[in-house]
Amino acid sequence: MRIRRILAAVITTAALAGLGLTGAATATAVSVTSPSSVTPGECTDGGGTIDRSTPVLPTCRGGMYDGQTVD
């Protein structure tokens, strides 16, 4: 019974957000996979700062891309 309520809530939320079930699945898959490196603009736009003290490549610290290398 609990599963039915959860499923109904998920479908209702997707419908209210204007997404079909495939759109919701695609949006979830895109948000789960993040790139291994980001541009400096993506790092700062995502709320991070560029840490240039790392030995090989600069790294994005904080924000959405925390820990990703900056190209």
Coordinates of C-alpha atoms in Angstrom, one line a residue:
M1 CA 0.0 0.0 0.0
R2 CA 2.8 2.4 0.8
I3 CA 4.5 1.7 -2.6
R4 CA 1.2 2.7 -4.3
R5 CA 1.2 6.1 -2.5
I6 CA 4.8 6.7 -3.2
L7 CA 4.3 5.8 -6.9
A8 CA 1.3 8.1 -7.1
A9 CA 3.2 10.9 -5.5
V10 CA 6.1 10.5 -8.0
I11 CA 3.7 10.4 -11.0
T12 CA 1.8 13.5 -9.7
T13 CA 5.0 15.4 -9.1
A14 CA 6.3 14.6 -12.6
A15 CA 3.0 15.6 -14.2
L16 CA 2.9 18.9 -12.2
A17 CA 6.5 19.7 -13.2
G18 CA 5.5 19.4 -16.8
L19 CA 7.7 16.3 -17.4
G20 CA 6.6 13.0 -18.8
L21 CA 8.0 9.9 -17.2
T22 CA 10.7 9.6 -19.8
G23 CA 11.7 13.2 -19.3
A24 CA 11.9 12.7 -15.5
A25 CA 14.1 9.6 -16.0
T26 CA 16.3 11.5 -18.4
A27 CA 16.6 14.5 -16.1
T28 CA 17.5 12.2 -13.2
A29 CA 20.2 10.4 -15.3
V30 CA 21.7 13.7 -16.4
S31 CA 21.9 15.0 -12.9
V32 CA 23.5 11.8 -11.5
T33 CA 26.3 11.7 -14.0
S34 CA 28.6 14.7 -13.7
P35 CA 31.5 15.5 -16.1
S36 CA 35.0 14.6 -15.0
S37 CA 36.3 18.1 -15.8
V38 CA 34.6 21.5 -16.0
T39 CA 35.4 24.9 -17.4
P40 CA 36.3 27.7 -15.1
G41 CA 32.9 29.4 -15.8
E42 CA 31.0 26.2 -15.0
C43 CA 32.8 25.9 -11.7
T44 CA 32.1 29.5 -10.6
D45 CA 28.5 29.5 -12.0
G46 CA 27.9 26.3 -10.0
G47 CA 28.9 28.1 -6.8
G48 CA 32.5 26.9 -6.5
T49 CA 35.9 28.4 -6.5
I50 CA 39.0 27.4 -8.5
D51 CA 41.8 25.9 -6.3
R52 CA 45.0 26.3 -8.3
S53 CA 47.2 24.8 -5.5
T54 CA 46.6 21.2 -6.6
P55 CA 49.7 19.6 -8.2
V56 CA 48.5 18.6 -11.7
L57 CA 45.3 20.5 -12.7
P58 CA 43.3 23.1 -10.9
T59 CA 40.3 21.8 -9.0
C60 CA 36.8 23.2 -8.4
R61 CA 36.1 23.5 -4.6
G62 CA 32.6 23.8 -3.3
G63 CA 29.4 24.2 -5.2
M64 CA 27.9 21.8 -7.7
Y65 CA 31.2 20.6 -9.2
D66 CA 33.2 20.1 -6.0
G67 CA 36.3 18.0 -6.6
Q68 CA 36.1 18.1 -10.5
T69 CA 39.2 19.2 -12.4
V70 CA 39.1 22.5 -14.2
D71 CA 40.3 22.7 -17.8

